[in-house]
Each structure stands twice: as C-alpha cells, then as structure tokens.
XYZ file of C-alpha atoms in Angstrom:
779
model
C 32.143 37.977 13.196
C 35.305 39.929 13.999
C 35.188 43.248 15.820
C 37.955 45.660 14.925
C 39.897 47.470 17.607
C 40.542 50.446 15.376
C 38.974 53.697 16.594
C 36.404 55.046 14.210
C 38.345 58.272 13.901
C 41.316 56.490 12.420
C 41.494 54.629 9.180
C 44.723 52.818 10.009
C 45.092 49.467 11.755
C 46.587 49.463 15.241
C 48.248 46.091 15.804
C 50.081 47.363 18.873
C 49.950 50.431 21.048
C 52.754 52.202 22.873
C 50.227 53.837 25.213
C 50.715 52.806 28.855
C 46.979 52.235 29.196
C 44.067 51.453 26.897
C 40.328 51.418 27.467
C 37.744 49.221 25.795
C 34.042 49.898 25.449
C 32.170 46.659 26.150
C 28.887 45.485 24.684
C 26.725 42.654 25.987
C 27.398 42.784 29.731
C 24.251 42.322 31.755
C 25.527 41.628 35.273
C 28.592 41.590 37.505
C 29.335 37.991 36.536
C 29.767 39.121 32.928
C 32.279 41.727 34.070
C 34.174 39.097 36.045
C 34.288 36.760 33.061
C 35.695 39.465 30.753
C 38.190 40.547 33.397
C 39.475 36.998 33.849
C 39.772 36.562 30.068
C 41.806 39.747 29.661
C 44.058 38.986 32.606
C 44.972 35.631 31.055
C 46.803 37.495 28.286
C 50.547 37.646 28.994
C 51.768 40.893 30.511
C 48.280 42.376 30.874
C 46.514 43.817 33.917
C 42.826 44.558 33.334
C 39.955 45.945 35.378
C 36.361 45.773 34.139
C 33.758 48.160 35.507
C 30.215 46.872 35.126
C 28.577 50.268 35.735
C 30.625 52.152 33.127
C 30.718 49.142 30.742
C 34.404 49.719 30.236
C 37.655 47.791 30.608
C 40.873 49.537 31.608
C 43.939 47.609 30.419
C 47.565 48.335 31.240
C 50.863 46.503 31.106
C 51.731 44.490 34.201
C 54.736 45.941 36.110
C 57.052 43.067 35.163
C 56.052 43.307 31.484
C 56.268 47.117 31.364
C 59.975 46.943 32.167
C 60.700 45.232 28.839
C 61.875 47.542 26.055
C 59.519 46.007 23.474
C 56.471 45.889 25.770
C 53.266 46.707 23.875
C 49.531 46.420 24.302
C 47.889 44.671 21.342
C 44.347 46.070 20.866
C 43.407 43.252 18.467
C 44.406 40.634 21.043
C 42.421 42.450 23.728
C 39.285 42.592 21.574
C 39.728 38.915 20.634
C 39.906 37.981 24.328
C 36.641 39.812 24.995
C 34.973 38.092 22.028
C 36.230 34.736 23.243
C 34.389 35.407 26.492
C 31.186 35.949 24.502
C 31.007 39.747 24.349
C 31.990 42.589 22.014
C 34.474 45.420 22.435
C 35.875 48.486 20.709
C 38.860 50.664 21.500
C 37.983 53.948 23.202
C 39.214 57.195 21.713
C 40.543 59.358 24.597
C 38.230 62.120 25.667
C 39.136 65.684 24.930
C 37.212 68.867 25.256
C 37.532 69.642 21.579
C 36.212 66.233 20.626
C 33.256 66.686 22.884
C 32.460 70.063 21.451
C 32.731 68.726 17.938
C 29.923 66.305 18.659
C 27.551 68.272 20.833
C 24.728 65.845 20.568
C 26.639 62.825 21.679
C 27.385 63.691 25.242
C 30.496 61.605 24.831
C 33.738 61.738 22.972
C 34.078 58.054 22.309
C 33.956 56.881 18.760
C 33.339 53.271 19.633
C 30.178 51.562 18.453
C 29.236 50.751 22.009
C 29.122 54.371 23.040
C 26.982 55.264 20.043
C 24.545 52.426 20.632
C 23.816 53.070 24.291
C 21.136 55.774 23.889
C 19.287 53.505 21.423
C 19.733 50.552 23.786
C 18.128 52.530 26.618
C 15.180 53.464 24.399
C 14.775 49.845 23.278
C 14.870 48.667 26.884
C 12.192 51.196 27.807
C 9.992 50.016 24.923
C 10.451 46.369 25.957
C 9.538 47.281 29.550
C 6.402 49.240 28.613
C 5.022 46.571 26.263
C 5.775 43.788 28.753
C 4.098 45.762 31.548
C 0.976 46.360 29.456
C 0.686 42.625 28.753
C 1.498 41.556 32.323
C -0.958 43.726 34.261
C -4.076 41.850 32.989
C -2.381 38.512 33.737
C -1.633 39.598 37.294
C -5.136 40.931 37.869
C -6.782 37.763 36.564
C -4.460 35.578 38.646
C -5.016 37.576 41.833
C -8.748 38.301 41.644
C -11.048 35.235 41.343
C -13.943 37.473 40.228
C -12.059 38.183 37.000
C -11.463 34.495 36.267
C -14.093 33.834 33.629
C -14.328 30.521 31.819
C -11.099 29.752 29.989
C -9.438 32.896 31.428
C -6.229 30.872 31.737
C -5.896 30.691 27.960
C -6.134 34.481 27.657
C -3.471 34.683 30.360
C -1.286 32.367 28.278
C -1.842 34.532 25.184
C -0.765 37.649 27.067
C 2.064 36.104 29.099
C 3.758 34.185 26.274
C 5.192 37.305 24.529
C 6.481 38.560 27.874
C 8.154 35.285 28.867
C 9.681 34.852 25.391
C 10.194 38.315 23.848
C 10.235 40.413 27.004
C 12.775 38.125 28.679
C 14.742 37.626 25.454
C 17.793 39.637 26.644
C 18.134 37.216 29.561
C 17.590 34.131 27.409
C 20.104 35.352 24.828
C 22.752 36.161 27.455
C 22.191 32.786 29.096
C 22.601 30.999 25.759
C 25.813 32.908 24.933
C 27.291 32.016 28.302
C 26.140 28.406 28.001
C 28.068 28.096 24.728
C 31.152 29.135 26.688
C 30.280 26.697 29.493
C 29.579 29.567 31.840
C 26.645 30.646 33.985
C 25.805 34.191 35.039
C 23.006 35.974 36.837
C 21.114 36.079 33.537
C 21.238 32.303 33.570
C 19.404 32.320 36.903
C 16.746 34.670 35.554
C 16.339 32.815 32.263
C 16.059 29.420 33.910
C 13.592 30.736 36.504
C 11.314 32.428 33.976
C 11.539 29.502 31.533
C 10.776 26.980 34.254
C 7.669 28.883 35.355
C 6.459 29.293 31.772
C 7.184 25.721 30.642
C 5.551 24.280 33.754
C 2.453 26.352 32.983
C 2.408 25.025 29.404
C 2.640 21.468 30.741
C -0.175 22.080 33.224
C -2.414 23.678 30.598
C -1.913 21.166 27.809
C -1.286 17.952 29.717
C -2.674 18.636 33.159
C -5.974 19.896 34.515
C -5.158 23.608 34.496
C -6.656 24.042 31.040
C -10.090 22.758 32.064
C -13.080 25.157 32.107
C -13.875 26.658 35.488
C -10.265 26.525 36.786
C -9.661 29.184 39.464
C -6.678 30.232 41.525
C -5.626 32.819 44.074
C -2.219 34.384 44.450
C -0.284 33.629 47.647
C 2.762 35.780 48.174
C 3.697 33.866 51.299
C 2.715 30.270 51.770
C 3.494 27.064 53.590
C 4.950 23.856 52.169
C 1.750 21.995 52.915
C -0.301 24.392 50.825
C 1.472 23.380 47.661
C 1.574 25.637 44.619
C -0.843 26.708 41.950
C -1.055 24.683 38.792
C 0.135 27.464 36.516
C 2.773 30.139 37.000
C 2.130 32.456 34.066
C 1.858 35.466 36.394
C 5.236 34.522 37.862
C 6.943 34.239 34.461
C 5.482 37.562 33.275
C 5.766 39.587 36.485
C 9.323 38.474 37.267
C 10.325 39.504 33.740
C 8.748 42.942 34.199
C 10.286 43.483 37.632
C 13.756 42.603 36.400
C 13.364 44.681 33.236
C 12.347 47.584 35.463
C 15.447 47.076 37.580
C 17.673 46.952 34.488
C 16.056 50.061 33.057
C 16.555 52.006 36.276
C 20.170 50.805 36.367
C 20.738 51.999 32.800
C 19.215 55.380 33.558
C 21.329 55.704 36.687
C 24.481 55.044 34.670
C 23.484 57.737 32.218
C 22.565 60.218 34.956
C 25.678 59.549 37.013
C 27.854 60.282 33.971
C 26.024 63.554 33.369
C 28.563 65.518 35.423
C 31.434 64.326 33.245
C 29.525 65.038 30.047
C 28.575 68.472 31.390
C 32.250 69.124 32.081
C 33.119 68.287 28.488
C 30.204 70.334 27.191
C 31.737 73.448 28.779
C 34.172 73.614 25.879
C 33.631 76.292 23.257
C 32.845 75.099 19.739
C 34.704 77.800 17.838
C 36.959 80.805 18.345
C 37.382 84.261 16.757
C 41.076 84.005 15.804
C 43.023 87.079 14.741
C 44.712 86.468 11.382
C 46.606 89.493 10.020
C 44.505 91.729 12.244
C 41.224 90.267 10.965
C 38.908 88.097 13.062
C 38.323 84.668 11.524
C 35.845 82.297 13.145
C 37.375 78.782 13.191
C 36.301 75.472 14.804
C 37.992 74.794 18.109
C 39.935 71.796 16.763
C 41.674 74.098 14.251
C 43.032 76.385 16.951
C 46.843 76.371 17.153
C 49.311 77.145 19.923
C 50.093 80.888 20.206
C 47.024 81.814 18.151
C 45.422 85.001 19.430
C 41.647 85.012 19.667
C 39.011 87.534 20.724
C 36.553 86.821 23.538
C 33.592 89.170 23.886
C 31.289 89.502 26.907
C 29.090 86.446 27.342
C 31.306 84.173 25.224
C 33.196 81.111 26.377
C 36.973 81.276 26.397
C 38.010 78.842 23.674
C 41.098 77.322 25.281
C 43.700 77.882 27.990
C 45.798 80.969 27.442
C 47.135 84.307 28.640
C 45.352 87.651 28.279
C 47.392 89.921 25.997
C 44.882 92.746 25.628
C 41.967 94.148 27.626
C 40.476 93.634 31.087
C 37.389 91.693 32.124
C 35.746 89.480 34.724
C 35.624 85.717 34.188
C 33.013 83.342 35.620
C 34.725 80.007 36.338
C 31.972 78.580 38.572
C 30.979 75.734 36.252
C 34.564 74.509 36.161
C 35.876 75.231 39.678
C 32.720 75.425 41.785
C 33.868 78.923 42.865
C 30.897 81.304 42.757
C 32.825 84.605 42.797
C 33.899 85.873 39.321
C 37.612 86.585 38.882
C 39.086 89.833 37.501
C 41.586 89.345 34.671
C 43.955 91.745 32.934
C 47.024 91.585 30.694
C 49.239 88.611 31.670
C 46.385 86.912 33.578
C 46.001 83.191 32.928
C 42.552 82.054 31.782
C 41.092 78.586 31.368
C 39.124 77.290 28.394
C 35.426 76.704 29.059
C 35.058 79.619 31.496
C 32.803 82.537 30.564
C 33.901 86.094 29.873
C 31.456 88.270 31.804
C 32.257 91.894 31.059
C 34.964 93.392 28.819
C 36.483 92.406 25.498
C 39.795 90.554 25.831
C 42.346 89.049 23.473
C 43.861 85.740 24.604
C 46.967 83.950 23.334
C 46.480 80.169 23.322
C 48.976 78.339 25.554
C 47.310 74.894 25.606
C 45.018 73.222 23.098
C 43.112 69.958 22.671
C 43.808 67.208 25.164
C 46.381 69.367 27.003
C 43.852 71.893 28.280
C 42.775 72.165 31.888
C 39.233 71.134 30.965
C 40.360 67.979 29.156
C 42.723 67.125 32.007
C 39.974 67.457 34.599
C 37.669 65.300 32.473
C 40.344 62.579 32.298
C 40.798 62.688 36.074
C 37.064 62.244 36.626
C 36.846 59.438 34.083
C 39.838 57.611 35.564
C 38.234 57.810 38.997
C 35.028 56.264 37.692
C 36.749 53.269 36.086
C 38.521 51.980 39.189
C 37.498 49.499 41.826
C 37.571 49.778 45.571
C 39.012 46.959 47.643
C 35.551 46.162 49.016
C 34.215 45.800 45.456
C 36.946 43.322 44.522
C 35.734 41.106 47.343
C 32.169 41.411 46.033
C 33.373 40.489 42.532
C 34.997 37.321 43.823
C 31.835 36.414 45.706
C 29.571 36.949 42.691
C 31.955 34.895 40.524
C 31.305 31.720 42.527
C 27.779 32.577 43.588
C 25.911 31.462 40.474
C 27.153 27.823 40.450
C 26.385 27.587 44.174
C 22.833 28.844 43.575
C 22.228 26.197 40.906
C 23.400 23.537 43.322
C 21.099 24.941 46.026
C 18.122 25.107 43.616
C 18.696 21.522 42.463
C 19.090 20.424 46.068
C 15.849 22.216 46.948
C 13.988 20.481 44.105
C 15.254 17.024 45.017
C 14.856 17.625 48.754
C 11.183 18.565 48.509
C 10.430 15.701 46.155
C 12.046 13.206 48.530
C 10.596 14.674 51.724
C 7.123 15.747 50.591
C 6.521 13.987 47.308
C 4.926 17.123 45.847
C 6.473 18.197 42.573
C 4.481 21.464 42.756
C 6.013 22.478 46.080
C 9.447 21.373 44.945
C 9.168 23.328 41.720
C 7.916 26.490 43.496
C 10.756 26.447 46.020
C 13.430 25.751 43.391
C 12.252 28.559 41.074
C 12.002 30.998 43.988
C 15.556 30.073 45.023
C 16.869 30.724 41.516
C 15.178 34.095 41.263
C 15.784 35.457 44.762
C 19.484 34.567 44.653
C 20.408 36.672 41.630
C 23.059 39.020 43.110
C 22.807 41.864 40.600
C 22.963 44.366 43.450
C 26.450 43.134 44.368
C 27.810 44.211 41.011
C 26.178 47.629 41.254
C 27.094 48.454 44.854
C 30.436 50.153 44.218
C 30.273 51.409 40.599
C 27.025 53.337 40.953
C 28.097 55.038 44.190
C 31.511 55.824 42.712
C 29.975 57.236 39.536
C 27.571 59.488 41.407
C 30.066 60.518 44.098
C 32.860 61.463 41.704
C 30.380 63.136 39.366
C 29.019 65.262 42.194
C 32.564 66.077 43.245
C 33.457 67.304 39.763
C 30.463 69.658 39.860
C 31.804 71.160 43.096
C 35.396 71.403 41.876
C 36.524 68.381 43.920
C 38.251 65.674 41.868
C 38.545 62.222 43.456
C 41.084 60.175 41.508
C 39.892 56.672 42.341
C 38.156 54.305 44.740
C 41.292 53.706 46.797
C 41.040 57.363 47.826
C 37.719 56.646 49.509
C 39.287 54.016 51.716
C 42.173 56.369 52.596
C 39.878 59.177 53.743
C 38.237 56.900 56.308
C 41.545 56.183 58.061
C 43.388 59.510 58.105
C 43.869 61.231 61.479
C 46.476 63.894 60.644
C 46.490 66.553 57.938
C 49.776 68.262 56.993
C 49.302 71.702 55.428
C 51.921 73.381 53.260
C 52.018 77.105 54.062
C 52.847 79.098 50.951
C 50.142 78.877 48.323
C 47.998 76.539 50.414
C 46.999 78.348 53.604
C 48.449 81.630 52.348
C 47.955 83.298 48.989
C 51.581 82.774 47.949
C 51.742 86.432 46.835
C 53.475 89.078 48.927
C 51.342 92.135 49.637
C 52.020 95.362 51.501
C 50.594 95.025 54.989
C 51.915 98.276 56.512
C 53.783 101.474 55.664
C 55.649 102.733 58.746
C 57.379 106.110 58.253
C 60.140 107.535 60.416
C 59.668 110.898 62.062
C 59.559 113.856 59.715
C 57.903 112.094 56.740
C 54.331 111.001 56.019
C 53.279 107.455 55.123
C 52.048 108.705 51.723
C 55.376 110.326 50.890
C 57.291 107.246 52.065
C 55.200 104.973 49.826
C 55.514 107.411 46.889
C 59.321 107.523 47.011
C 59.679 103.767 47.620
C 57.283 102.759 44.821
C 58.757 105.227 42.337
C 62.235 103.808 42.976
C 60.990 100.214 42.764
C 59.008 100.750 39.553
C 61.976 99.824 37.396
C 62.527 96.495 39.193
C 61.048 93.125 38.237
C 61.563 91.593 41.698
C 58.291 90.196 43.187
C 58.678 92.311 46.353
C 59.219 95.421 44.238
C 56.160 94.664 42.145
C 54.107 94.237 45.331
C 55.142 97.713 46.535
C 54.346 99.323 43.168
C 50.985 97.493 42.885
C 50.001 98.644 46.361
C 50.846 102.247 45.556
C 48.774 102.159 42.388
C 45.882 100.424 44.154
C 45.781 103.234 46.736
C 45.736 105.877 43.998
C 49.234 107.151 44.685
C 50.705 109.146 41.773
C 54.249 107.974 41.068
C 56.798 110.506 39.811
C 59.271 109.390 37.183
C 62.558 108.072 38.595
C 65.974 108.504 36.992
C 69.393 106.930 37.436
C 67.748 103.652 38.430
C 70.122 100.843 39.472
C 69.292 97.356 40.677
C 71.565 95.525 43.119
C 70.685 91.829 42.813
C 69.301 90.362 46.021
C 69.945 93.571 47.980
C 67.807 96.462 46.732
C 67.520 99.351 44.282
C 68.628 102.985 44.073
C 67.142 105.833 42.055
C 66.677 109.567 41.964
C 63.071 110.639 42.548
C 62.100 114.332 42.351
C 65.768 115.221 42.720
C 66.230 113.168 45.908
C 68.415 110.053 46.233
C 66.336 107.029 47.256
C 67.581 103.584 48.330
C 65.150 100.694 49.009
C 66.222 97.239 50.182
C 67.679 95.122 52.967
C 68.513 96.921 56.182
C 71.909 95.194 56.280
C 72.673 96.474 52.768
C 71.817 100.064 53.711
C 74.105 99.787 56.717
C 77.087 98.197 54.956
C 76.908 99.940 51.594
C 75.483 103.353 52.491
C 76.297 103.642 56.205
C 72.621 104.171 56.993
C 71.642 102.660 60.330
C 68.167 101.151 60.536
C 66.842 100.947 64.126
C 66.120 97.413 65.337
C 62.826 98.697 66.732
C 61.701 99.425 63.179
C 62.316 95.830 62.061
C 61.931 93.409 64.987
C 58.130 93.634 65.547
C 57.427 92.866 61.899
C 60.006 90.087 61.599
C 58.578 88.466 64.746
C 55.201 88.290 63.016
C 56.706 86.610 59.972
C 56.478 89.713 57.763
C 59.253 91.113 55.538
C 60.168 94.763 56.227
C 61.937 96.678 53.446
C 63.967 99.643 54.574
C 63.770 102.983 52.747
C 66.405 105.740 52.856
C 66.051 109.238 51.372
C 69.065 111.515 50.896
C 71.205 109.266 53.089
C 68.808 109.148 56.048
C 66.500 106.372 57.241
C 62.925 107.236 56.173
C 60.909 104.201 57.309
C 59.921 100.669 56.291
C 57.406 99.150 53.921
C 56.185 95.862 55.379
C 55.197 92.962 53.137
C 53.494 89.746 54.138
C 52.147 86.610 52.549
C 48.507 86.963 53.569
C 46.312 84.118 54.743
C 43.678 82.961 52.298
C 40.219 84.175 53.391
C 38.996 80.647 54.119
C 42.091 79.229 55.825
C 40.873 79.697 59.406
C 37.508 78.176 58.533
C 39.230 75.276 56.756
C 41.426 74.390 59.748
C 38.417 74.521 62.088
C 36.436 72.168 59.851
C 39.338 69.754 59.499
C 39.439 69.565 63.305
C 35.681 68.858 63.324
C 36.406 65.848 61.107
C 38.784 64.518 63.764
C 41.988 65.529 61.970
C 44.990 67.032 63.729
C 46.563 69.819 61.587
C 50.327 70.215 61.120
C 51.804 73.309 59.422
C 54.804 72.598 57.199
C 56.897 75.231 55.422
C 60.327 76.069 54.101
C 59.875 79.615 55.404
C 61.605 81.003 58.491
C 60.457 80.174 61.998
C 59.004 83.627 62.640
C 56.766 83.571 59.569
C 55.702 79.986 60.263
C 54.913 80.695 63.915
C 52.840 83.757 63.000
C 50.738 81.797 60.509
C 50.393 78.867 62.922
C 49.219 81.195 65.671
C 46.681 82.856 63.371
C 45.263 79.449 62.438
C 45.434 77.925 65.906
C 47.916 75.237 64.818
C 50.396 74.244 67.550
C 52.461 71.730 65.562
C 54.487 73.972 63.224
C 57.522 72.711 61.256
C 59.568 75.557 59.724
C 62.665 75.729 57.517
C 61.838 72.366 55.925
C 63.376 71.503 52.534
C 61.435 69.509 49.887
C 63.319 66.377 50.975
C 62.606 67.324 54.551
C 58.875 67.488 53.807
C 59.026 63.879 52.678
C 60.864 62.947 55.881
C 58.206 64.693 57.999
C 55.472 62.649 56.306
C 57.393 59.406 56.850
C 58.180 60.203 60.476
C 54.511 60.885 61.199
C 53.585 57.609 59.534
C 56.280 55.781 61.489
C 54.742 57.111 64.705
C 51.433 55.456 63.806
C 49.686 58.417 62.197
C 47.653 58.078 58.987
C 48.571 61.242 57.116
C 46.918 63.492 54.542
C 49.145 66.076 52.856
C 47.806 69.288 51.302
C 50.142 71.161 48.944
C 50.431 72.967 45.643
C 54.049 73.209 44.495
C 56.677 71.080 42.797
C 58.447 70.878 46.156
C 55.341 69.224 47.613
C 55.053 66.471 44.986
C 57.177 63.865 46.817
C 55.326 64.451 50.099
C 51.956 64.285 48.340
C 52.880 60.955 46.759
C 54.185 59.503 50.053
C 51.183 60.579 52.145
C 48.320 58.155 52.732
C 46.101 60.777 51.110
C 47.572 63.488 48.852
C 45.443 66.594 48.304
C 46.526 69.151 45.685
C 45.319 72.704 45.245
C 44.068 73.169 41.676
C 45.969 76.413 41.206
C 49.224 74.572 41.875
C 51.720 72.844 39.628
C 51.009 69.871 37.374
C 53.570 67.838 39.341
C 51.664 68.362 42.588
C 48.322 67.508 40.997
C 49.731 64.382 39.326
C 51.120 63.140 42.654
C 47.887 63.717 44.572
C 44.804 61.583 45.183
C 42.306 64.408 45.491
C 42.384 67.779 43.731
C 40.615 70.990 44.784
C 40.201 72.753 41.437
C 39.553 76.237 42.826
C 42.394 76.101 45.363
C 39.934 76.963 48.171
C 41.276 75.274 51.314
C 37.794 75.127 52.864
C 36.812 72.642 50.150
C 39.380 70.151 51.489
C 37.032 69.319 54.350
C 34.124 69.044 51.902
C 36.203 66.735 49.694
C 36.966 64.456 52.643
C 33.303 64.531 53.688
C 32.191 63.594 50.164
C 34.742 60.781 49.906
C 33.741 59.376 53.296
C 30.042 59.603 52.477
C 30.633 57.828 49.158
C 32.489 55.041 50.963
C 29.684 54.723 53.529
C 27.223 54.444 50.653
C 29.303 51.668 49.045
C 29.523 49.720 52.299
C 25.788 50.174 52.880
C 25.041 48.964 49.361
C 27.210 45.876 49.788
C 25.717 45.082 53.174
C 22.194 45.301 51.766
C 22.981 43.320 48.613
C 24.873 40.518 50.312
C 22.728 40.388 53.459
C 19.582 40.287 51.362
C 20.749 37.191 49.486
C 21.970 35.405 52.592
C 18.673 36.042 54.404
C 16.309 35.357 51.510
C 17.753 32.155 50.035
C 16.873 29.930 53.062
C 13.339 31.353 53.061
C 12.940 30.459 49.394
C 14.414 26.965 49.891
C 11.888 26.284 52.650
C 9.071 26.961 50.188
C 7.917 30.054 52.083
C 8.373 32.452 49.185
C 6.291 32.662 46.045
C 8.453 33.100 42.910
C 6.505 36.259 42.098
C 7.518 37.881 45.379
C 11.054 36.581 44.900
C 11.300 38.374 41.546
C 9.909 41.560 43.023
C 12.363 41.452 45.947
C 15.326 40.689 43.691
C 14.510 43.614 41.399
C 13.936 45.848 44.410
C 17.405 45.084 45.775
C 19.015 46.429 42.595
C 16.727 49.455 42.535
C 17.513 50.114 46.200
C 21.275 50.076 45.556
C 20.963 52.442 42.599
C 18.593 54.790 44.426
C 20.781 54.802 47.517
C 23.772 55.767 45.357
C 21.855 58.541 43.631
C 21.315 60.186 47.019
C 24.933 61.346 46.747
C 23.759 63.872 44.172
C 22.224 65.829 47.065
C 25.624 66.332 48.760
C 26.187 69.987 49.605
C 29.330 71.792 50.803
C 29.182 73.152 54.332
C 27.760 76.706 54.397
C 30.169 79.630 54.680
C 29.636 81.950 57.671
C-alpha cells in the first residue's frame, strides 16, 4: 500500500518542495526505538536532516547545510514518505498551521489535514476501550491467582478463558508492532513486551495441556518477590494479563498527556475569530475569516473577537489581550492603534483595516513558534535516543543469558523462565523516550499560556548556564515613547500658559517630540488656541503665531543662533544630567521656559532587574543614547555597568567581548538594531512588541513586552530542564537498578510489568507538574 504525501487540502501532486522545512505526521510509532528507526531511515536520504519526536508523533525534515547551498536543492515529500514506509510505519505531509485554518475546523483542535492527525482522537478512544475490557477480564484472573480461597476446582481453566483474550487481543498492538519490526529485522521495546507476554502465556498453555497445572485441585499463591530456590508457579496467566493491562494503562496515560500538553497550542489557535463583519460599499457583510483580504475594513462590536491584525481607523475601545499575551490589564485603543487578531473588543465599536491575514498574523506566528519549540530535541534527549537504540538488542542478550545461566546453574526451567521474562519486561525503556518530549510539550505549552514563547530545547540548556543579562534601554527597560515629565516656566509666566503656547505652536508638527507635547497638553485638559503662520525648521524647532504672539519652540542652540535668544544653562543642565530632553520656548523674542521630555521607565523595570539578580544574573545596560540618559536610567534601576553611545555593530561587539571574558550572556532587546546582538548572545530574549527581525533572531519571546516576565521565562525554562534531567535520571537509573534484580530471579514478572508501566507514568506525571508553574507575584 502506498501512502501519498499530498496534503488533503490540495488535489495536486507534490513531487518536490521548495520549502526549507517540511513536517510529516507519523502513524504506528509505539516507543522511542520506533522514532529512532524512522529518524535513521530519513537521515539516510541524500541531503536530508531529520528529527523525529516521539511525543508529538512528528518528523521535522530540512535540507542539510551542504545540500541547501545547491541551486536545485529540493525536498521530495514522496521520497520522505517512502523512507518512513520502508521503516515499517506510515506518514503524511503536514499542512502548516494557521489561525484561519484552525478556526475553519473548530472541532478538530488541529489544523493538520493529514490522516494521522484525524485518526488520533479515535485511536485514543480505541485504546481506552481496549484498556477497560482487558482490565475487566484481568481482575478476576488476578484475584483467583492471589487468593487460594477463590481457587475452586478447575479454576485455572476459567483463568485461561479470561486471560486468553487479554494476552492475544489486549496485547495485539504490541504483537503487531513486534511483527512489523521483525519483518524489517528490527527489535523495539514492543518486541520486549510482546515476547514477554507471549512467553508467559505460551508457557501457561504448555503447563495446562501437557503438564500438571491443568489437574483438578491445583492451587497457587502469588509471590511478588521470591528467591531462586522457591522456583516459579506452573502457570503465568496472571502475569500475561496483568502486564498487558499495566502497559496499556501506561500507553493510555501517555496518549492523554500528549493530548493535554498540546492543549495550549490548540487553545492559541482557537482564539481566532471564525468570521468578520466586512464593510463593502458602506454595508456590513459577514464573511468567513479565510475570505478576508488585505486592507478590508471590518466592524468589531463590544464582546466580539478582532478578526485579524490591523489598524483602528474609526472609534475608540478597550481590548482584552490576556489570552494571547498573558497581560491581565486591558489596553485602550483609538484611531491609528494597532490591534491583534484573536483579542477581544471589550467596550466601544471600532472599525479596523486588515494589515495581516492568514498565516502572516501575529496569532499564527506565535502558534508556529510554539509548535517549532515542541518538535525539537535537547542535547540530553539525543543521548537518551542513542542509548535506547542499542538497548533492546542488549536486553535480548541479557534475557537469553539469564535463561541459559539459570538452566546451567540450577537446572530449573521454571526459575530460568521466570527470571528471563522478568528481565525482558522490566528492561523496556519507554520512559527514556518520553523524558524530554513530554516535559518540553508541557513546559512550552504553559509558557504560551503566560505569553512566554520558548523556541526550542536548546534554549533550556542555555538558560542554565547564563550569568550575565544585557538589557537594551529604549523600548526594553523604557517605554520607547517620549513623554512630558516637567514644565518649567521662566519668571513672569505660569506653567499652564507656557504649555498652552508651546503645544499650540507644536500642533502643526509631526515630530515625535512635538506630538508628545501636544498629547500632554490635551491629556491635562489644556485648551489650545489656533496657531497661524506655522513654520517647521527640520531638526531645529518650529515657529508660529499664537493669540497674536510670536512663539518659537526648539533647541536652545537654535534659539540662540537664529533668534538671538539666550537660554540660561541653569534651565537646561539639571534636566540633561538626568538624561531628559529639555525643549526651549520663547515668546515675543524672550525666553519663556522649558518643556522637559523623557523616555519613562516601564512600570515593571525595577522589579524585573531585581528578580534577574535573584536568579544570579548580573545586569548590563546597553544603549545608543547619550551618557547622561543612560546613567540616569542605570541609576534608577541600580545597574552599575552601563554602556552608552553604542551603535548596532557596537552592541554585537559588547556581547562578544563579554563572552570572550568568560561570561555566558543573555541579551534582551526589541529593535532591528538589536537583532545581531540577540543572535550572537548565548540566549536571545525579544520583547513581543518589538520588530520581527528581533523576534526572529531571539530564542525566547515575551509576547506582552513586560520585562518582569523575562525572569519568569528563565525560571520556566530552567524548571523544564530540571524536569527533563529528573525524568532521564529516573528512567535510566530505574532500568540499570532493576535489570540485575530481575536476572537474579528476585522479581516476579507481574511486579516487573507493574514497575515498568509505573516508570512511564511517573515520567509523564512529573512532566505534567509543569502545568502548575506560576509567574512570581507582583508587589
């Protein structure tokens, strides 16, 4: 049977793809060994680099660096699918996620069109049904085997009747996977389970039909721990049935964990609106979201979701962006305000002009970042993958050695069989394959709920090592918007009159400083008279006539050189020393005072720096601003290492010099001029309100732009890494410790199956604890 690589949303064949990366949905994987086998098969293809994630059941394939340089380099989806099928599994090409696709299929919880994605909910239900039926049949077998009082005459034949469906039908997924891998001359963890269950069941059949176990009056007691001299019971039906149930339970809990850990990503996609009220010739027309076009204008009423990214062109309102950014405080929007699709309009009616649609929206971009993070592998997991790849053959050798060793030393086939089966079952290292993916899924999912996007597993390892955090000033620790901080009049004029004349003259200017003065005047309720004879002098200032009086607003040096108006140094120096920008105002040829503007600190900047210090990080302030402004901000934040007047290239040099001195550096920035430094840093952290270039170059993104969340992001990444390491230690240590016990005949196969299933459940449960992560409380 041939599986097509064509997405279900496309009717055309795709023999080759120009995309730099493709993803495949995989069907049939049951353990980490399966993932390793598929990964090796894909990586054998020329020019291909592939990573297979067992937890997400997905392969990420890209061109190898040497192959990507070729002009005709292409990824062949058909060849990729054929390689997966050759390994004994099935695959389908994944359609990229987009918010509109998710909203178009609200019941799916996923935007993939592949058959694998569609089948997973049914597969989980089928697994649950198999588990429940097997449990119902196994419980009586266990009770009869454990309690002699329940062992009536010929009870063993009833046990056989109940256990046979469990050992055959209940364990069928393991038998089938083992057979598929055997046809490809390969052995996986399912092979261990299948052989162990089959051995216990077939031995019981032999003992019942050809031995003395089928005789009337046969009794037995269950020994979880035993000694080699005690031998083993004649039949192992309870072992075959109970081990099957325990492992099915482990697999079911794993499957549920995968679904739950992806809930954050699906919830992110579900934020998208399903339709929009588009204005066509002045009439509202309700259209599906995928029919929305760039520059379309659509109406958003109170309580409705904003359909896509855009700019407000009419009305004022308050927007709740908490589900997307993690920021609990609603944001006021007005004409020219930028809004993001998926956020909720709280109060007034607004009209928005679409600036981004489909896969280009902020929501779709964030979903891709989360998904990319969940498909990677940490360095520690790659080691675990290599271990699990050679583990299964070693276990078979150990089990065979155990069987032969006991036969030669003790002569008891029962003891030898018990020890060999226990070795097979206890050794199954399913937990190794789950250690990293489950923690990464839950950790990144929880991060996306809080507005913290972790790009990949390598980020986790970086956060553990960093000791220095470099903070860009403008837009990162400060708002990046100049605001009036003081109005200082000269003698003979009031502060209100000074602001009135200055703002009225500046009203005709589009300069950011001028707009800040005008906005401040309006915010304070100052009535602005109409100005005439307005003239703008680029980079210097403006002149106008206000209420019949000549007004000049601008640089002090310009007033002195052009208008012979001397501005006292005492009026400027205190403000310049604090890093503020004083604008001089003259009325009728005389100095009237200064309006002082400053780039204000963000409300959480002081708290953020304090919490970064608590994490053991030394802060460095980096800015292209003047030394006075930088020193003032550094003093306010308690940062002693301040680097001012630094160019974009200079920022990169600062990062490299810190690294050369032995520091492990995190860089926090938001602008295009920070992109090179973010990429060069050991850990790049971008503010979500910043430029696309900065976000693309970073490893971790704070969607809301709240600097205090940087510390929470580092805490979450470090906790996720600790969880991964703990999972791997438990999974690997458990196998190393338990295998010798089983080989010595001190472990009943029933207990071995229970312990093996528990190890997987422990790893999954330990990872799910990350869902309880909470940001540090705000004072």
